[in-house]
Amino acid sequence: PLEHMELPLTEHAVNVNLLGHMQVTKLFLPLLLAHGGRVINIGSLASILHPPCTAAYNAAKSGMVAWSNSLRRELIGKKVAVATIAMSETAGTALHANRPSNISWAGYEQQQKAFNVGALWMRHSIFGCTQGMIDSAVMHAVSSPNPSRIYYTPRIISIFNLMPDFIIDQMMANPPPDFLVSGIDDEL
C-alpha cells in the first residue's frame, strides 16, 4: 500500500516491468528494423484490474502496455510488429513471491488479506489463465501476419471494458463467489 511503500520498491517495479522492456527492445531494434521481426511484451491483467496493494506494479504494467502500443504505431510499415500478452497469474505464481529481500515491507502483513482478494480474482476464478492460454496467445502473436496489439488471457477480461468502476471496485474488495472459483483452499 502507498502509505507503506518505499521508493526502492517502486523503482524496482518500474525497472523490471517497464524500463526492462524498453531497454531490451532498444538494444535489438536495429536488428529488427534491418531484418523484420516481432516485439512481444509480457503484460498483466493488473494493468486493467488494478488489484489493491500492487500500485507500483499496476502502474508499471499499465505504462508498458501504453508504451507497447505507441511503439507499435511508430513501427507501422517497418516490418516490425509489436504485441502485448496481458495475462493473469498462473498456477504456482504469486505477485508477492519475488519481492526484493533488501527492501523493508512495513505494513505488508496487515495488507496481505486485501492483496489476496485481488490475487484470488486473478488466479483462481474465471479470470485466471492456464499455460495453454499463454502459449496460444504467444503462438498467434509470433505467427500471425497481423497480430493483435494486445492479447488478454483469458479473453473474458474484455468484459471489464464495459463495467463501471464501482462494480470492479467491489469485486477487488471481496473474494470471488464460489461458483466462479475452482479449488481454493482457504487462501484468505
PDB file of C-alpha atoms in Angstrom:
ATOM      1  CA  PRO A   1       0.000   0.000   0.000  1.00  0.00           C
ATOM      2  CA  LEU A   2       1.095   3.536  -0.707  1.00  0.00           C
ATOM      3  CA  GLU A   3       1.463   4.640   2.904  1.00  0.00           C
ATOM      4  CA  HIS A   4       3.998   1.846   3.485  1.00  0.00           C
ATOM      5  CA  MET A   5       5.650   1.794   0.072  1.00  0.00           C
ATOM      6  CA  GLU A   6       9.298   2.691  -0.046  1.00  0.00           C
ATOM      7  CA  LEU A   7      10.775   4.350  -3.107  1.00  0.00           C
ATOM      8  CA  PRO A   8      13.229   1.478  -3.813  1.00  0.00           C
ATOM      9  CA  LEU A   9      10.290  -0.922  -4.188  1.00  0.00           C
ATOM     10  CA  THR A  10       8.555   1.407  -6.642  1.00  0.00           C
ATOM     11  CA  GLU A  11      11.787   1.822  -8.587  1.00  0.00           C
ATOM     12  CA  HIS A  12      12.258  -1.955  -8.677  1.00  0.00           C
ATOM     13  CA  ALA A  13       8.733  -2.485 -10.054  1.00  0.00           C
ATOM     14  CA  VAL A  14       9.232   0.157 -12.755  1.00  0.00           C
ATOM     15  CA  ASN A  15      12.735  -1.073 -13.661  1.00  0.00           C
ATOM     16  CA  VAL A  16      11.633  -4.689 -14.068  1.00  0.00           C
ATOM     17  CA  ASN A  17       8.188  -4.212 -15.590  1.00  0.00           C
ATOM     18  CA  LEU A  18       8.601  -1.113 -17.777  1.00  0.00           C
ATOM     19  CA  LEU A  19      12.181   0.051 -18.276  1.00  0.00           C
ATOM     20  CA  GLY A  20      13.414  -3.512 -18.833  1.00  0.00           C
ATOM     21  CA  HIS A  21      11.068  -3.898 -21.824  1.00  0.00           C
ATOM     22  CA  MET A  22      12.227  -0.554 -23.199  1.00  0.00           C
ATOM     23  CA  GLN A  23      15.951  -1.278 -22.784  1.00  0.00           C
ATOM     24  CA  VAL A  24      15.857  -4.747 -24.360  1.00  0.00           C
ATOM     25  CA  THR A  25      13.730  -3.520 -27.265  1.00  0.00           C
ATOM     26  CA  LYS A  26      16.043  -0.550 -27.884  1.00  0.00           C
ATOM     27  CA  LEU A  27      19.043  -2.894 -27.856  1.00  0.00           C
ATOM     28  CA  PHE A  28      17.566  -5.196 -30.514  1.00  0.00           C
ATOM     29  CA  LEU A  29      15.663  -2.592 -32.551  1.00  0.00           C
ATOM     30  CA  PRO A  30      18.436  -2.058 -35.146  1.00  0.00           C
ATOM     31  CA  LEU A  31      18.384  -5.811 -35.942  1.00  0.00           C
ATOM     32  CA  LEU A  32      14.594  -5.866 -36.048  1.00  0.00           C
ATOM     33  CA  LEU A  33      14.468  -2.874 -38.382  1.00  0.00           C
ATOM     34  CA  ALA A  34      17.092  -4.411 -40.669  1.00  0.00           C
ATOM     35  CA  HIS A  35      15.578  -7.897 -40.849  1.00  0.00           C
ATOM     36  CA  GLY A  36      11.983  -7.590 -39.635  1.00  0.00           C
ATOM     37  CA  GLY A  37      10.539  -9.380 -36.647  1.00  0.00           C
ATOM     38  CA  ARG A  38       8.301  -9.186 -33.611  1.00  0.00           C
ATOM     39  CA  VAL A  39       8.416  -7.454 -30.265  1.00  0.00           C
ATOM     40  CA  ILE A  40       6.236  -9.378 -27.829  1.00  0.00           C
ATOM     41  CA  ASN A  41       5.936  -7.842 -24.390  1.00  0.00           C
ATOM     42  CA  ILE A  42       4.559  -9.615 -21.350  1.00  0.00           C
ATOM     43  CA  GLY A  43       1.858  -7.524 -19.753  1.00  0.00           C
ATOM     44  CA  SER A  44      -0.529  -8.206 -16.938  1.00  0.00           C
ATOM     45  CA  LEU A  45      -4.230  -8.027 -16.236  1.00  0.00           C
ATOM     46  CA  ALA A  46      -3.122  -5.856 -13.319  1.00  0.00           C
ATOM     47  CA  SER A  47      -2.855  -3.080 -15.903  1.00  0.00           C
ATOM     48  CA  ILE A  48      -6.666  -3.300 -16.208  1.00  0.00           C
ATOM     49  CA  LEU A  49      -7.913  -4.697 -12.897  1.00  0.00           C
ATOM     50  CA  HIS A  50      -5.575  -2.706 -10.610  1.00  0.00           C
ATOM     51  CA  PRO A  51      -5.718  -5.063  -7.617  1.00  0.00           C
ATOM     52  CA  PRO A  52      -5.023  -3.457  -4.238  1.00  0.00           C
ATOM     53  CA  CYS A  53      -1.558  -3.316  -2.678  1.00  0.00           C
ATOM     54  CA  THR A  54       0.240  -3.508  -6.029  1.00  0.00           C
ATOM     55  CA  ALA A  55       0.084   0.117  -7.212  1.00  0.00           C
ATOM     56  CA  ALA A  56       3.694   0.311  -8.442  1.00  0.00           C
ATOM     57  CA  TYR A  57       3.379  -2.960 -10.353  1.00  0.00           C
ATOM     58  CA  ASN A  58      -0.003  -1.920 -11.780  1.00  0.00           C
ATOM     59  CA  ALA A  59       1.382   1.442 -12.904  1.00  0.00           C
ATOM     60  CA  ALA A  60       4.491  -0.119 -14.465  1.00  0.00           C
ATOM     61  CA  LYS A  61       2.461  -2.713 -16.380  1.00  0.00           C
ATOM     62  CA  SER A  62      -0.076  -0.075 -17.484  1.00  0.00           C
ATOM     63  CA  GLY A  63       2.805   2.054 -18.718  1.00  0.00           C
ATOM     64  CA  MET A  64       4.303  -0.907 -20.533  1.00  0.00           C
ATOM     65  CA  VAL A  65       1.011  -1.574 -22.343  1.00  0.00           C
ATOM     66  CA  ALA A  66       0.781   2.106 -23.382  1.00  0.00           C
ATOM     67  CA  TRP A  67       4.437   2.142 -24.457  1.00  0.00           C
ATOM     68  CA  SER A  68       3.986  -1.063 -26.481  1.00  0.00           C
ATOM     69  CA  ASN A  69       1.013   0.386 -28.310  1.00  0.00           C
ATOM     70  CA  SER A  70       2.893   3.613 -29.065  1.00  0.00           C
ATOM     71  CA  LEU A  71       5.885   1.605 -30.300  1.00  0.00           C
ATOM     72  CA  ARG A  72       3.573  -0.497 -32.465  1.00  0.00           C
ATOM     73  CA  ARG A  73       2.286   2.664 -34.132  1.00  0.00           C
ATOM     74  CA  GLU A  74       5.810   4.054 -34.591  1.00  0.00           C
ATOM     75  CA  LEU A  75       6.885   0.872 -36.382  1.00  0.00           C
ATOM     76  CA  ILE A  76       3.925   0.517 -38.767  1.00  0.00           C
ATOM     77  CA  GLY A  77       5.293  -0.129 -42.246  1.00  0.00           C
ATOM     78  CA  LYS A  78       8.772  -1.078 -40.980  1.00  0.00           C
ATOM     79  CA  LYS A  79       8.496  -4.913 -40.969  1.00  0.00           C
ATOM     80  CA  VAL A  80       8.308  -4.990 -37.148  1.00  0.00           C
ATOM     81  CA  ALA A  81       5.113  -5.946 -35.344  1.00  0.00           C
ATOM     82  CA  VAL A  82       4.527  -5.245 -31.647  1.00  0.00           C
ATOM     83  CA  ALA A  83       2.102  -7.160 -29.430  1.00  0.00           C
ATOM     84  CA  THR A  84       1.466  -7.468 -25.709  1.00  0.00           C
ATOM     85  CA  ILE A  85       0.324 -10.591 -23.892  1.00  0.00           C
ATOM     86  CA  ALA A  86      -1.692  -9.411 -20.864  1.00  0.00           C
ATOM     87  CA  MET A  87      -2.125 -12.398 -18.581  1.00  0.00           C
ATOM     88  CA  SER A  88      -3.284 -13.068 -15.077  1.00  0.00           C
ATOM     89  CA  GLU A  89      -1.381 -15.154 -12.595  1.00  0.00           C
ATOM     90  CA  THR A  90      -0.932 -18.774 -13.489  1.00  0.00           C
ATOM     91  CA  ALA A  91      -0.914 -21.681 -11.083  1.00  0.00           C
ATOM     92  CA  GLY A  92       2.148 -21.614  -8.871  1.00  0.00           C
ATOM     93  CA  THR A  93       2.892 -17.910  -9.227  1.00  0.00           C
ATOM     94  CA  ALA A  94       2.265 -15.029  -6.891  1.00  0.00           C
ATOM     95  CA  LEU A  95       2.914 -11.334  -7.321  1.00  0.00           C
ATOM     96  CA  HIS A  96       4.500 -11.071  -3.880  1.00  0.00           C
ATOM     97  CA  ALA A  97       6.751 -14.135  -4.190  1.00  0.00           C
ATOM     98  CA  ASN A  98       9.576 -12.270  -5.911  1.00  0.00           C
ATOM     99  CA  ARG A  99       9.726  -9.197  -3.713  1.00  0.00           C
ATOM    100  CA  PRO A 100      13.267  -7.899  -3.227  1.00  0.00           C
ATOM    101  CA  SER A 101      14.726  -9.053   0.091  1.00  0.00           C
ATOM    102  CA  ASN A 102      16.658  -5.816   0.658  1.00  0.00           C
ATOM    103  CA  ILE A 103      13.501  -3.690   0.877  1.00  0.00           C
ATOM    104  CA  SER A 104      11.537  -3.251   4.068  1.00  0.00           C
ATOM    105  CA  TRP A 105       7.925  -4.323   3.792  1.00  0.00           C
ATOM    106  CA  ALA A 106       6.461  -2.324   6.680  1.00  0.00           C
ATOM    107  CA  GLY A 107       2.712  -2.792   6.795  1.00  0.00           C
ATOM    108  CA  TYR A 108       2.868  -5.803   4.499  1.00  0.00           C
ATOM    109  CA  GLU A 109       1.252  -8.251   6.898  1.00  0.00           C
ATOM    110  CA  GLN A 110      -1.795  -6.082   7.609  1.00  0.00           C
ATOM    111  CA  GLN A 111      -2.373  -5.647   3.867  1.00  0.00           C
ATOM    112  CA  GLN A 112      -1.949  -9.294   2.922  1.00  0.00           C
ATOM    113  CA  LYS A 113      -5.682 -10.071   3.080  1.00  0.00           C
ATOM    114  CA  ALA A 114      -6.558  -7.227   0.685  1.00  0.00           C
ATOM    115  CA  PHE A 115      -3.831  -8.384  -1.666  1.00  0.00           C
ATOM    116  CA  ASN A 116      -5.064 -11.987  -1.501  1.00  0.00           C
ATOM    117  CA  VAL A 117      -8.568 -10.969  -2.550  1.00  0.00           C
ATOM    118  CA  GLY A 118      -7.192  -9.363  -5.716  1.00  0.00           C
ATOM    119  CA  ALA A 119      -4.932 -12.359  -6.312  1.00  0.00           C
ATOM    120  CA  LEU A 120      -7.880 -14.742  -5.944  1.00  0.00           C
ATOM    121  CA  TRP A 121      -9.743 -12.915  -8.688  1.00  0.00           C
ATOM    122  CA  MET A 122      -6.713 -13.062 -10.945  1.00  0.00           C
ATOM    123  CA  ARG A 123      -5.511 -16.579 -10.177  1.00  0.00           C
ATOM    124  CA  HIS A 124      -8.404 -18.828  -9.236  1.00  0.00           C
ATOM    125  CA  SER A 125     -11.561 -17.547 -10.830  1.00  0.00           C
ATOM    126  CA  ILE A 126     -12.720 -17.473 -14.415  1.00  0.00           C
ATOM    127  CA  PHE A 127     -10.224 -14.632 -14.833  1.00  0.00           C
ATOM    128  CA  GLY A 128      -7.278 -16.958 -14.209  1.00  0.00           C
ATOM    129  CA  CYS A 129      -5.266 -18.319 -17.094  1.00  0.00           C
ATOM    130  CA  THR A 130      -3.508 -21.528 -17.963  1.00  0.00           C
ATOM    131  CA  GLN A 131      -0.179 -22.125 -19.631  1.00  0.00           C
ATOM    132  CA  GLY A 132      -2.117 -23.274 -22.708  1.00  0.00           C
ATOM    133  CA  MET A 133      -3.849 -19.883 -22.958  1.00  0.00           C
ATOM    134  CA  ILE A 134      -0.499 -18.125 -22.780  1.00  0.00           C
ATOM    135  CA  ASP A 135       1.052 -20.498 -25.349  1.00  0.00           C
ATOM    136  CA  SER A 136      -1.857 -19.907 -27.733  1.00  0.00           C
ATOM    137  CA  ALA A 137      -1.559 -16.117 -27.439  1.00  0.00           C
ATOM    138  CA  VAL A 138       2.214 -16.208 -27.963  1.00  0.00           C
ATOM    139  CA  MET A 139       1.907 -18.527 -30.979  1.00  0.00           C
ATOM    140  CA  HIS A 140      -0.667 -16.221 -32.588  1.00  0.00           C
ATOM    141  CA  ALA A 141       1.434 -13.126 -31.843  1.00  0.00           C
ATOM    142  CA  VAL A 142       4.511 -14.794 -33.370  1.00  0.00           C
ATOM    143  CA  SER A 143       2.909 -16.416 -36.427  1.00  0.00           C
ATOM    144  CA  SER A 144       0.023 -14.169 -37.465  1.00  0.00           C
ATOM    145  CA  PRO A 145       0.657 -11.818 -40.371  1.00  0.00           C
ATOM    146  CA  ASN A 146      -1.372  -9.222 -38.439  1.00  0.00           C
ATOM    147  CA  PRO A 147      -1.001  -9.852 -34.707  1.00  0.00           C
ATOM    148  CA  SER A 148      -3.350  -8.146 -32.271  1.00  0.00           C
ATOM    149  CA  ARG A 149      -1.953  -5.200 -30.357  1.00  0.00           C
ATOM    150  CA  ILE A 150      -2.883  -6.917 -27.074  1.00  0.00           C
ATOM    151  CA  TYR A 151      -3.853 -10.453 -26.169  1.00  0.00           C
ATOM    152  CA  TYR A 152      -5.858 -10.888 -22.989  1.00  0.00           C
ATOM    153  CA  THR A 153      -5.503 -14.282 -21.345  1.00  0.00           C
ATOM    154  CA  PRO A 154      -8.204 -15.144 -20.587  1.00  0.00           C
ATOM    155  CA  ARG A 155     -10.308 -13.281 -23.122  1.00  0.00           C
ATOM    156  CA  ILE A 156     -13.204 -12.847 -20.681  1.00  0.00           C
ATOM    157  CA  ILE A 157     -11.310  -9.894 -19.257  1.00  0.00           C
ATOM    158  CA  SER A 158     -12.591  -7.733 -22.105  1.00  0.00           C
ATOM    159  CA  ILE A 159     -15.871  -7.537 -20.185  1.00  0.00           C
ATOM    160  CA  PHE A 160     -14.103  -5.148 -17.799  1.00  0.00           C
ATOM    161  CA  ASN A 161     -14.088  -2.525 -20.526  1.00  0.00           C
ATOM    162  CA  LEU A 162     -17.885  -2.459 -20.246  1.00  0.00           C
ATOM    163  CA  MET A 163     -18.172  -2.467 -16.448  1.00  0.00           C
ATOM    164  CA  PRO A 164     -18.472   0.686 -14.322  1.00  0.00           C
ATOM    165  CA  ASP A 165     -15.649   1.307 -11.842  1.00  0.00           C
ATOM    166  CA  PHE A 166     -17.838   0.815  -8.758  1.00  0.00           C
ATOM    167  CA  ILE A 167     -18.524  -2.803  -9.778  1.00  0.00           C
ATOM    168  CA  ILE A 168     -14.837  -3.533 -10.352  1.00  0.00           C
ATOM    169  CA  ASP A 169     -14.030  -1.845  -7.009  1.00  0.00           C
ATOM    170  CA  GLN A 170     -16.482  -4.162  -5.246  1.00  0.00           C
ATOM    171  CA  MET A 171     -15.012  -7.174  -6.989  1.00  0.00           C
ATOM    172  CA  MET A 172     -11.478  -6.293  -5.911  1.00  0.00           C
ATOM    173  CA  ALA A 173     -12.660  -5.704  -2.320  1.00  0.00           C
ATOM    174  CA  ASN A 174     -14.407  -9.088  -1.972  1.00  0.00           C
ATOM    175  CA  PRO A 175     -13.402 -12.658  -2.768  1.00  0.00           C
ATOM    176  CA  PRO A 176     -14.961 -14.114  -5.909  1.00  0.00           C
ATOM    177  CA  PRO A 177     -18.189 -16.067  -5.361  1.00  0.00           C
ATOM    178  CA  ASP A 178     -17.863 -19.827  -5.053  1.00  0.00           C
ATOM    179  CA  PHE A 179     -19.413 -20.527  -8.445  1.00  0.00           C
ATOM    180  CA  LEU A 180     -16.549 -18.627 -10.142  1.00  0.00           C
ATOM    181  CA  VAL A 181     -13.801 -20.285  -8.139  1.00  0.00           C
ATOM    182  CA  SER A 182     -12.358 -23.728  -8.525  1.00  0.00           C
ATOM    183  CA  GLY A 183     -10.367 -25.472  -5.797  1.00  0.00           C
ATOM    184  CA  ILE A 184      -9.490 -22.728  -3.352  1.00  0.00           C
ATOM    185  CA  ASP A 185      -8.007 -23.959  -0.082  1.00  0.00           C
ATOM    186  CA  ASP A 186      -8.826 -21.259   2.456  1.00  0.00           C
ATOM    187  CA  GLU A 187      -6.340 -18.812   0.934  1.00  0.00           C
ATOM    188  CA  LEU A 188      -7.695 -15.824   2.797  1.00  0.00           C
TER     189      LEU A 188
END
